[in-house]
mmCIF file of N, CA and C in Angstrom:
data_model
loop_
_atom_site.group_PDB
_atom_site.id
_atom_site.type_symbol
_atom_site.label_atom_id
_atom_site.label_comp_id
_atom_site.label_asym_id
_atom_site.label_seq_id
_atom_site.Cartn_x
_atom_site.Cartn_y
_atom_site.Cartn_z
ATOM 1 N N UNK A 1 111.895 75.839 130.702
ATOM 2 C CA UNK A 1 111.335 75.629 129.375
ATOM 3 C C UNK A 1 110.179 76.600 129.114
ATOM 4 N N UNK A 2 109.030 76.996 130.191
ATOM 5 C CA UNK A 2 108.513 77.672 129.806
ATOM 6 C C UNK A 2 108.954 79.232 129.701
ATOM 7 N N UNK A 3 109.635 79.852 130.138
ATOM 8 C CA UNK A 3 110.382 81.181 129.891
ATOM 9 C C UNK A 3 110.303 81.146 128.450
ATOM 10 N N UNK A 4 111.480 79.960 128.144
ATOM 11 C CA UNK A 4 112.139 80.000 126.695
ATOM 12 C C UNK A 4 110.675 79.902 125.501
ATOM 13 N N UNK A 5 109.506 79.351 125.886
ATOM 14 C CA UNK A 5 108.333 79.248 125.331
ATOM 15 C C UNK A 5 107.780 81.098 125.009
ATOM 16 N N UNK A 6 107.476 81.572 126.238
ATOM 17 C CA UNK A 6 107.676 82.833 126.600
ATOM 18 C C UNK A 6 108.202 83.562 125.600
ATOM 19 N N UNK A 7 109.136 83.910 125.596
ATOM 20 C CA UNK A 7 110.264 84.321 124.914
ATOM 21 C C UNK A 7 110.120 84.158 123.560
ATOM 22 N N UNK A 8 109.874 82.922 123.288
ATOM 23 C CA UNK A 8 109.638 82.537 121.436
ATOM 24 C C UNK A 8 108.469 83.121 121.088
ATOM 25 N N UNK A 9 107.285 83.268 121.978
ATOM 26 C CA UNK A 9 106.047 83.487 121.600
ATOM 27 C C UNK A 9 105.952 85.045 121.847
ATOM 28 N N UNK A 10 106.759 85.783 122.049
ATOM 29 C CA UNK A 10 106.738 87.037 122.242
ATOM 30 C C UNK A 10 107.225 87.987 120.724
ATOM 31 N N UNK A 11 108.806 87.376 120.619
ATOM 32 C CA UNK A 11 109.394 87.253 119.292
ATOM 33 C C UNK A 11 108.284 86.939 118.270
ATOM 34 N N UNK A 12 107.275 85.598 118.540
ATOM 35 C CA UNK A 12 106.285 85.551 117.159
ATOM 36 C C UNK A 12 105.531 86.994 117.058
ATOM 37 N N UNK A 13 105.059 87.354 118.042
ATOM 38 C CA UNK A 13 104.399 88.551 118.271
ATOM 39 C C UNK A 13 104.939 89.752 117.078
ATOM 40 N N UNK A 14 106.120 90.326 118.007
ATOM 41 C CA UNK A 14 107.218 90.899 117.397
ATOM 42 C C UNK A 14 106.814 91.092 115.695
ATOM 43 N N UNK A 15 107.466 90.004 115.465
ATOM 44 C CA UNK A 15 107.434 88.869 114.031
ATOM 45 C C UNK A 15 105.897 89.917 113.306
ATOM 46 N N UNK A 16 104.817 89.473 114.191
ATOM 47 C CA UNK A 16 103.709 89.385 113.312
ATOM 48 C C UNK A 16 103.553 91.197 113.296
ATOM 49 N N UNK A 17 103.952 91.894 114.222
ATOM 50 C CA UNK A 17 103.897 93.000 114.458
ATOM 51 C C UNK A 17 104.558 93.916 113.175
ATOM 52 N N UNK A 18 105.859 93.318 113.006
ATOM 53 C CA UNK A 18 106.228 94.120 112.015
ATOM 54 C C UNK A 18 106.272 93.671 110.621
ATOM 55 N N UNK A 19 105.598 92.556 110.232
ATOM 56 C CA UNK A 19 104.828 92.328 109.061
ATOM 57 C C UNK A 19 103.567 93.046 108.945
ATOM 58 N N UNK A 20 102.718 92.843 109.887
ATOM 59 C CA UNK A 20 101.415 93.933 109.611
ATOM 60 C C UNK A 20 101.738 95.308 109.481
ATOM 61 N N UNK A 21 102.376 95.970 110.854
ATOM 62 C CA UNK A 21 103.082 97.169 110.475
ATOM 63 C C UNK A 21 103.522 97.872 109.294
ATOM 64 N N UNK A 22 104.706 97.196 109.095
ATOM 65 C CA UNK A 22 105.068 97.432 107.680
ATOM 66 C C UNK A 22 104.135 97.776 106.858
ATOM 67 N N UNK A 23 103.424 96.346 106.378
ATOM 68 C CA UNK A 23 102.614 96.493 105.722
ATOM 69 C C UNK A 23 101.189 97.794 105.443
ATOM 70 N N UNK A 24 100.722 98.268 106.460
ATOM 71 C CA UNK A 24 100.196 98.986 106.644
ATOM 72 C C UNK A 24 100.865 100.164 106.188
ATOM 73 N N UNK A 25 101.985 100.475 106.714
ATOM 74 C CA UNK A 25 103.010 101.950 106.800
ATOM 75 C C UNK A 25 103.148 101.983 105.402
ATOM 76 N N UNK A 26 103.356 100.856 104.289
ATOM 77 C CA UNK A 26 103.744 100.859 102.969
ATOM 78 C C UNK A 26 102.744 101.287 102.236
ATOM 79 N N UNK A 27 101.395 100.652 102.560
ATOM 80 C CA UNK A 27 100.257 100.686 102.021
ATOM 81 C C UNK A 27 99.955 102.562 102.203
ATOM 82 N N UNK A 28 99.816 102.835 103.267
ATOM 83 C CA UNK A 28 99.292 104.777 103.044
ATOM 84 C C UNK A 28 100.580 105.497 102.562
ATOM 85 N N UNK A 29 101.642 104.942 102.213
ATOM 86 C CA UNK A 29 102.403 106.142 101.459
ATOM 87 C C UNK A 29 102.095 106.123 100.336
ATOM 88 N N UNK A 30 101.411 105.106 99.756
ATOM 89 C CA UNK A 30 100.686 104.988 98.078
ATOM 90 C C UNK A 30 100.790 104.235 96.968
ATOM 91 N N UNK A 31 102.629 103.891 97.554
ATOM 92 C CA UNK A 31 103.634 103.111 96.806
ATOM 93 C C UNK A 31 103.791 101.431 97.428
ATOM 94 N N UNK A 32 103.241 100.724 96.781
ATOM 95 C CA UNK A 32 103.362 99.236 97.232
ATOM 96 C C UNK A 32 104.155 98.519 96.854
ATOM 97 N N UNK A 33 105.056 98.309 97.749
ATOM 98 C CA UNK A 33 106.219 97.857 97.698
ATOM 99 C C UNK A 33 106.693 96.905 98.929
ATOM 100 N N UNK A 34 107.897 96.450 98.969
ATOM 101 C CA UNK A 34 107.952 95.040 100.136
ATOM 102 C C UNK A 34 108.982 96.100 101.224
ATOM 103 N N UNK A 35 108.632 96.202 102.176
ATOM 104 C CA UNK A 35 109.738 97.202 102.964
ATOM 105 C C UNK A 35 111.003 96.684 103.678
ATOM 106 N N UNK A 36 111.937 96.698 104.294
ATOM 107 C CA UNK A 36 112.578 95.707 105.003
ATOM 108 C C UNK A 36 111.491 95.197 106.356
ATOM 109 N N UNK A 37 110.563 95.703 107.044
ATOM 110 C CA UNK A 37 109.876 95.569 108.394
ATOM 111 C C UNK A 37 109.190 94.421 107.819
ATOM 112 N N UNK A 38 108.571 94.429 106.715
ATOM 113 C CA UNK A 38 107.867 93.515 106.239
ATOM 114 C C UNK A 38 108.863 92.096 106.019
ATOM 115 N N UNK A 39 109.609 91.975 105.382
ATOM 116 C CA UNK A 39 110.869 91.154 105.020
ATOM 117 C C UNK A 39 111.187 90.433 106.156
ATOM 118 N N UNK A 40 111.763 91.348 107.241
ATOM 119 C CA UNK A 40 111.827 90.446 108.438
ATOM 120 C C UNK A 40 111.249 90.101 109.322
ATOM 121 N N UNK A 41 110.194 90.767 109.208
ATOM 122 C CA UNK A 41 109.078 89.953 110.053
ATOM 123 C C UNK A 41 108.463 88.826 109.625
ATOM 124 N N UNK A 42 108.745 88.676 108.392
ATOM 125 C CA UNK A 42 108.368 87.285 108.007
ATOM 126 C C UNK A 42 109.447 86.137 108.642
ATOM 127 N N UNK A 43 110.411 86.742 108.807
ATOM 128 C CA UNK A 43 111.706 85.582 108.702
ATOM 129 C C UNK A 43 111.443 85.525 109.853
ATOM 130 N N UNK A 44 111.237 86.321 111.325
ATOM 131 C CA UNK A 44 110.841 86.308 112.172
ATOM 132 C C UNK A 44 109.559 85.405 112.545
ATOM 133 N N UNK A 45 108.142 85.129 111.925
ATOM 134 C CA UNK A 45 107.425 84.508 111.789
ATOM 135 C C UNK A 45 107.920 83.185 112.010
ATOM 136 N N UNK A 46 108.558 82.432 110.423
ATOM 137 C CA UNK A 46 109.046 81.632 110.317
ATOM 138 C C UNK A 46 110.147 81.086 111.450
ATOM 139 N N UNK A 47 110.801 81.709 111.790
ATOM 140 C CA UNK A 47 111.398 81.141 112.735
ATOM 141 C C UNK A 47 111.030 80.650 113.880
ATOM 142 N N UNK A 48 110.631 82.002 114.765
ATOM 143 C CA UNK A 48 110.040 81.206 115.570
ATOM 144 C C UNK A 48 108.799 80.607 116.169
ATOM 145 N N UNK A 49 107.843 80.357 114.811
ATOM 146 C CA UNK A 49 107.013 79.342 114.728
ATOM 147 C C UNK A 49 107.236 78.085 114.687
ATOM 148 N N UNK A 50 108.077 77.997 113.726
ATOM 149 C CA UNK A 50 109.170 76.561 114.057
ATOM 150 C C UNK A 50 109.440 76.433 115.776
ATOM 151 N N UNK A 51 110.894 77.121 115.944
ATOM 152 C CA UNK A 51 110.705 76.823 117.140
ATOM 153 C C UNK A 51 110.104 76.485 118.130
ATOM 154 N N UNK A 52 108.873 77.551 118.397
ATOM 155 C CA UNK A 52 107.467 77.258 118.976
ATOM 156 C C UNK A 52 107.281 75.890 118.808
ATOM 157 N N UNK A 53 106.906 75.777 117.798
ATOM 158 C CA UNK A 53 106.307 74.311 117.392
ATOM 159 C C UNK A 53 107.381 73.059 117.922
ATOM 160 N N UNK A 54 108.676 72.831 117.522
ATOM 161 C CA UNK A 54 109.364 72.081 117.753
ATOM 162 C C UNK A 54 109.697 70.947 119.366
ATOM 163 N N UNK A 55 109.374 72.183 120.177
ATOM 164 C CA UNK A 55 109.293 71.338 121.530
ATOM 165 C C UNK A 55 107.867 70.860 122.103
ATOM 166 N N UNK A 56 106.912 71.514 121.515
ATOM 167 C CA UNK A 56 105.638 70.815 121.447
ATOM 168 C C UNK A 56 105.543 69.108 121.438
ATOM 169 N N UNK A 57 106.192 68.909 120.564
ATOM 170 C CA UNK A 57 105.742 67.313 119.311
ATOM 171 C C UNK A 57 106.180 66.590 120.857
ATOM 172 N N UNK A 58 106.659 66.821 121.970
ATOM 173 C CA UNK A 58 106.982 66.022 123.488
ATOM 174 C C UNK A 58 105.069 65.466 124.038
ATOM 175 N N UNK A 59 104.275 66.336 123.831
ATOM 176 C CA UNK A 59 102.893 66.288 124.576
ATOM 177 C C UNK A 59 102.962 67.297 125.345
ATOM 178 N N UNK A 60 101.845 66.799 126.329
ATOM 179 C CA UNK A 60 101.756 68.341 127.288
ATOM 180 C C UNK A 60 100.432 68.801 126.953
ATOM 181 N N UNK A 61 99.789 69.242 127.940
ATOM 182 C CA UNK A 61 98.443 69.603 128.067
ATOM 183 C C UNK A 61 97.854 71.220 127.109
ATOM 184 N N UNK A 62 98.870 71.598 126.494
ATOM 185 C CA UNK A 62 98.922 72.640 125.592
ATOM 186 C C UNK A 62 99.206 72.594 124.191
ATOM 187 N N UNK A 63 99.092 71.316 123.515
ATOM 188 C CA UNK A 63 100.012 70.736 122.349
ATOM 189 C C UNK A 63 98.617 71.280 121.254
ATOM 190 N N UNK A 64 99.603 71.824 120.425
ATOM 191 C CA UNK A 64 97.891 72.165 119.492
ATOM 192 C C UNK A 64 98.263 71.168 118.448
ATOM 193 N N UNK A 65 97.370 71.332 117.478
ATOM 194 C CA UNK A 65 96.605 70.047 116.807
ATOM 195 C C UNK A 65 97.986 69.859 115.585
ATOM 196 N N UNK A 66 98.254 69.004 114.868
ATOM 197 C CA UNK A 66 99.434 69.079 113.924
ATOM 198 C C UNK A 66 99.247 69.613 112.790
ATOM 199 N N UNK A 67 97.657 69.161 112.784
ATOM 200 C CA UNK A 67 97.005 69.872 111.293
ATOM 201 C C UNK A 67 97.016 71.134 111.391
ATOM 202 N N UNK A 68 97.102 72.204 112.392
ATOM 203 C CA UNK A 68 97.002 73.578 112.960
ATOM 204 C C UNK A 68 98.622 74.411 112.482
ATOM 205 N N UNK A 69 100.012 73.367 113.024
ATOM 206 C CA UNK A 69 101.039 73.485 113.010
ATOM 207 C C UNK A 69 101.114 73.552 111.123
ATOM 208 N N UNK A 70 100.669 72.362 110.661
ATOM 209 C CA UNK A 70 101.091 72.486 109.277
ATOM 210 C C UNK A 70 100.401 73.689 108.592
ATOM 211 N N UNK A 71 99.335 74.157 108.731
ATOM 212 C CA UNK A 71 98.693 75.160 108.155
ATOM 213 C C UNK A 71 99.241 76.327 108.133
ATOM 214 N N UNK A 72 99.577 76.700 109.673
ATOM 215 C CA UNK A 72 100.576 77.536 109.954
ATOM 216 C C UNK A 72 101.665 77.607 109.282
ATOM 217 N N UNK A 73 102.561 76.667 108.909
ATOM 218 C CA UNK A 73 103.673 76.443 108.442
ATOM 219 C C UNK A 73 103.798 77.091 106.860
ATOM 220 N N UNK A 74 102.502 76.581 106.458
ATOM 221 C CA UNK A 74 102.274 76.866 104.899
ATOM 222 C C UNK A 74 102.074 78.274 104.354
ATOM 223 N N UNK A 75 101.441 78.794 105.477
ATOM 224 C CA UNK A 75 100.925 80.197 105.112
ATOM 225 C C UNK A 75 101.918 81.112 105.480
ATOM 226 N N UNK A 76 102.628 80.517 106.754
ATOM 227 C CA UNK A 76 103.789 81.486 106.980
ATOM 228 C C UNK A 76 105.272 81.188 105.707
ATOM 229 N N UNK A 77 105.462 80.010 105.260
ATOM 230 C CA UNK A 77 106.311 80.042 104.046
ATOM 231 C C UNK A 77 105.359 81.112 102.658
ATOM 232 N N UNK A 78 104.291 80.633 102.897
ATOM 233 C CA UNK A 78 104.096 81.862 101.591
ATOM 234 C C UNK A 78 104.022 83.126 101.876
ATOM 235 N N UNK A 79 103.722 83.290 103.318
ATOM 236 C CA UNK A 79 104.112 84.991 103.056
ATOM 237 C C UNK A 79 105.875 85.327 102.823
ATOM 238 N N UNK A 80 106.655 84.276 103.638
ATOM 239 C CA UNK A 80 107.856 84.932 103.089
ATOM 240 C C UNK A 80 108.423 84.806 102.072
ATOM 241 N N UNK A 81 107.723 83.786 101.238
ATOM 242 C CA UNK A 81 107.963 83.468 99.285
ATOM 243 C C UNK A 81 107.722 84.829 98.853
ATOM 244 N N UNK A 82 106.444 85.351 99.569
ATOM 245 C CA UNK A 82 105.668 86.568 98.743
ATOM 246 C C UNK A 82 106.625 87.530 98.673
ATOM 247 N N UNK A 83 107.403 87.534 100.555
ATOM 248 C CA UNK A 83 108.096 89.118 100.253
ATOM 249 C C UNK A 83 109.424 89.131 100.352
ATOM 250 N N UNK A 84 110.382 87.870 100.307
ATOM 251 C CA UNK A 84 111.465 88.018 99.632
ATOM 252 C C UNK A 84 111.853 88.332 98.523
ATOM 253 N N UNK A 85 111.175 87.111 97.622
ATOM 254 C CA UNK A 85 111.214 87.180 96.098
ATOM 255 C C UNK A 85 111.045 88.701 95.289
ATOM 256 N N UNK A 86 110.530 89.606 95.510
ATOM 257 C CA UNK A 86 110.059 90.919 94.798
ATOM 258 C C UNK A 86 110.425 92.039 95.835
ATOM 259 N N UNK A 87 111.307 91.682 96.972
ATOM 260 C CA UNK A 87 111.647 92.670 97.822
ATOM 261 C C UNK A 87 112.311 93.914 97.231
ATOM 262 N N UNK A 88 113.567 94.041 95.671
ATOM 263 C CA UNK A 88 113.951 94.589 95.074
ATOM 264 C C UNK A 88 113.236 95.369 94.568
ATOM 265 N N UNK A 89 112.313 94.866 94.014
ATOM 266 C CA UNK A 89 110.954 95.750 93.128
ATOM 267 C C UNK A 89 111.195 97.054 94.010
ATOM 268 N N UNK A 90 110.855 97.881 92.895
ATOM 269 C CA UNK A 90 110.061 99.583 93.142
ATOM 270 C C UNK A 90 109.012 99.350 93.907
ATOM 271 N N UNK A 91 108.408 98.207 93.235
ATOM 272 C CA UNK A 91 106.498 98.341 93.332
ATOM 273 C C UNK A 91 106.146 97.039 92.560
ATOM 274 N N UNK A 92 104.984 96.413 93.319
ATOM 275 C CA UNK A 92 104.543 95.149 93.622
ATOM 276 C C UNK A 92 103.081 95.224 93.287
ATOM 277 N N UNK A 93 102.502 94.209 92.969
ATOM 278 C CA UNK A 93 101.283 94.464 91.700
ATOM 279 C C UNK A 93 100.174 94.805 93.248
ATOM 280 N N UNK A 94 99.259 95.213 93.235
ATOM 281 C CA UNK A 94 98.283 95.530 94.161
ATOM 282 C C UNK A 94 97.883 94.199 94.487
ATOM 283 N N UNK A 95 97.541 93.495 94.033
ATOM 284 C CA UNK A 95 96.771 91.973 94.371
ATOM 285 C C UNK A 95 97.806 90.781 95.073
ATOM 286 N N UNK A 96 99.185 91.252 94.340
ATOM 287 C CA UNK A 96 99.667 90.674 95.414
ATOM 288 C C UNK A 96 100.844 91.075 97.024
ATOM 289 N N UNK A 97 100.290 92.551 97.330
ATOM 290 C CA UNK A 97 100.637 92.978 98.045
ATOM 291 C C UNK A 97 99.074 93.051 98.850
ATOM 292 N N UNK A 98 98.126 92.760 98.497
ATOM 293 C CA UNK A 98 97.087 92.389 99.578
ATOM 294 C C UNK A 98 96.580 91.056 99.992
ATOM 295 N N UNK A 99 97.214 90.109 99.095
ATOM 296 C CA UNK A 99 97.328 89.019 99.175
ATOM 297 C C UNK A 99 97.950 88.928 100.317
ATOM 298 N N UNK A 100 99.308 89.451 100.733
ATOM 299 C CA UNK A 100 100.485 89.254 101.576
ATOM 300 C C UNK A 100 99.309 89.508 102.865
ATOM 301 N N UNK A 101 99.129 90.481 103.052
ATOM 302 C CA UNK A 101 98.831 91.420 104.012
ATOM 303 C C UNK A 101 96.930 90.324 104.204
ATOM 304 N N UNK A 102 96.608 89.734 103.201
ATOM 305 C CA UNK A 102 95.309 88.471 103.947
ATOM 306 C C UNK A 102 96.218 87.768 104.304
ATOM 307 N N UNK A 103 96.423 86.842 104.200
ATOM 308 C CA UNK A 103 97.820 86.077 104.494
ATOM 309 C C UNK A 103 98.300 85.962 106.025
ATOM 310 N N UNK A 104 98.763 87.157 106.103
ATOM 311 C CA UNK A 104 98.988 87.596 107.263
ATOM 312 C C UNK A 104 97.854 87.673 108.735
ATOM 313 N N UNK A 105 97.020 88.382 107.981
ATOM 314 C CA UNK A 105 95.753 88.610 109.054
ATOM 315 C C UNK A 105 95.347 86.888 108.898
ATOM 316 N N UNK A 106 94.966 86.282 108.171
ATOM 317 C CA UNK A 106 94.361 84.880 108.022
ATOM 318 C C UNK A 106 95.222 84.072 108.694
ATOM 319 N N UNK A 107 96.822 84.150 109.146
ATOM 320 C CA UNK A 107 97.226 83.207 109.515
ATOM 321 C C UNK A 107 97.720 83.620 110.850
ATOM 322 N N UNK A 108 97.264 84.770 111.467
ATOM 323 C CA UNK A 108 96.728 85.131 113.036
ATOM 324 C C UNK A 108 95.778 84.699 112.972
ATOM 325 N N UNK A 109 94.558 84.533 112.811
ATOM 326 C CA UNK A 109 93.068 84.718 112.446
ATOM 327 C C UNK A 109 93.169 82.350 113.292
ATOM 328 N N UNK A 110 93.976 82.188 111.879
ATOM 329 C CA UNK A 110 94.491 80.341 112.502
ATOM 330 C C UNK A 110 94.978 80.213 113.705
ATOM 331 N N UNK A 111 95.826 80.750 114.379
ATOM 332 C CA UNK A 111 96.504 80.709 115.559
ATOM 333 C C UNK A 111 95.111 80.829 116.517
ATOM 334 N N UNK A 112 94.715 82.544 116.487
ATOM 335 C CA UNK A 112 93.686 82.499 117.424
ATOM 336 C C UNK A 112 92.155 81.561 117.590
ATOM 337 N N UNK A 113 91.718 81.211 116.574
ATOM 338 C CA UNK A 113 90.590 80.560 116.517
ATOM 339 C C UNK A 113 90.521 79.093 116.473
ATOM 340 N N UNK A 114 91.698 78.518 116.240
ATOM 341 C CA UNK A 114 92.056 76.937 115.774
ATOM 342 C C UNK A 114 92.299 76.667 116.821
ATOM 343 N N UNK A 115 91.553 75.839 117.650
ATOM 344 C CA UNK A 115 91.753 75.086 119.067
ATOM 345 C C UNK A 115 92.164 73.967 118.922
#
């Protein structure tokens, strides 16, 4: 079980890697827009944060808080509301392509600091 923990939490990594990425790479070409790296790293997020989360709800001396899980949950559905929905777009209004990209940093920012 813990491998498979391992494993999910590596993928979140992944996940968060190529949402920021993206994001970044999109941001200095000038043109703000939703990229595919961005797109699936959200879905990536979402997934396996769930997962993550799912074998938790057993106990265990590592179980983080539920209020932590739901927060998580929320912020990671709105970033991928943010960058599915307008993924077509040319170009995505500035405010809410930095929105995405707080979002993002803010809901690492929860993971790491929320004990």
């Amino acid at each position: 079980m813990q491998t498979l923990r391992l494993i999910l939490l590596f993928l979140h990594l992944i996940g968060f890697a190529m949402l920021l990425g993206g994001s970044i790479a999109q941001y200095l070409t000038g043109k703000l827009r939703i990229n595919p790296a961005m797109l699936w790293g959200s879905v990536v997020q979402v997934v396996t944060g769930l997962a993550l989360a799912a074998p938790l709800r057993g106990g265990g001396d590592h179980e983080p808080p539920t209020a932590k899980l739901a927060v998580k949950l929320v912020i990671g559905l709105m970033i991928f509301v943010m960058a599915f929905f307008p993924r077509k777009r040319e170009q995505v209004a500035r405010g809410h392509f930095l929105a995405l990209v707080g979002l993002t940093v803010g809901n690492a920012a929860v993971a790491v600091f929320w004990r």
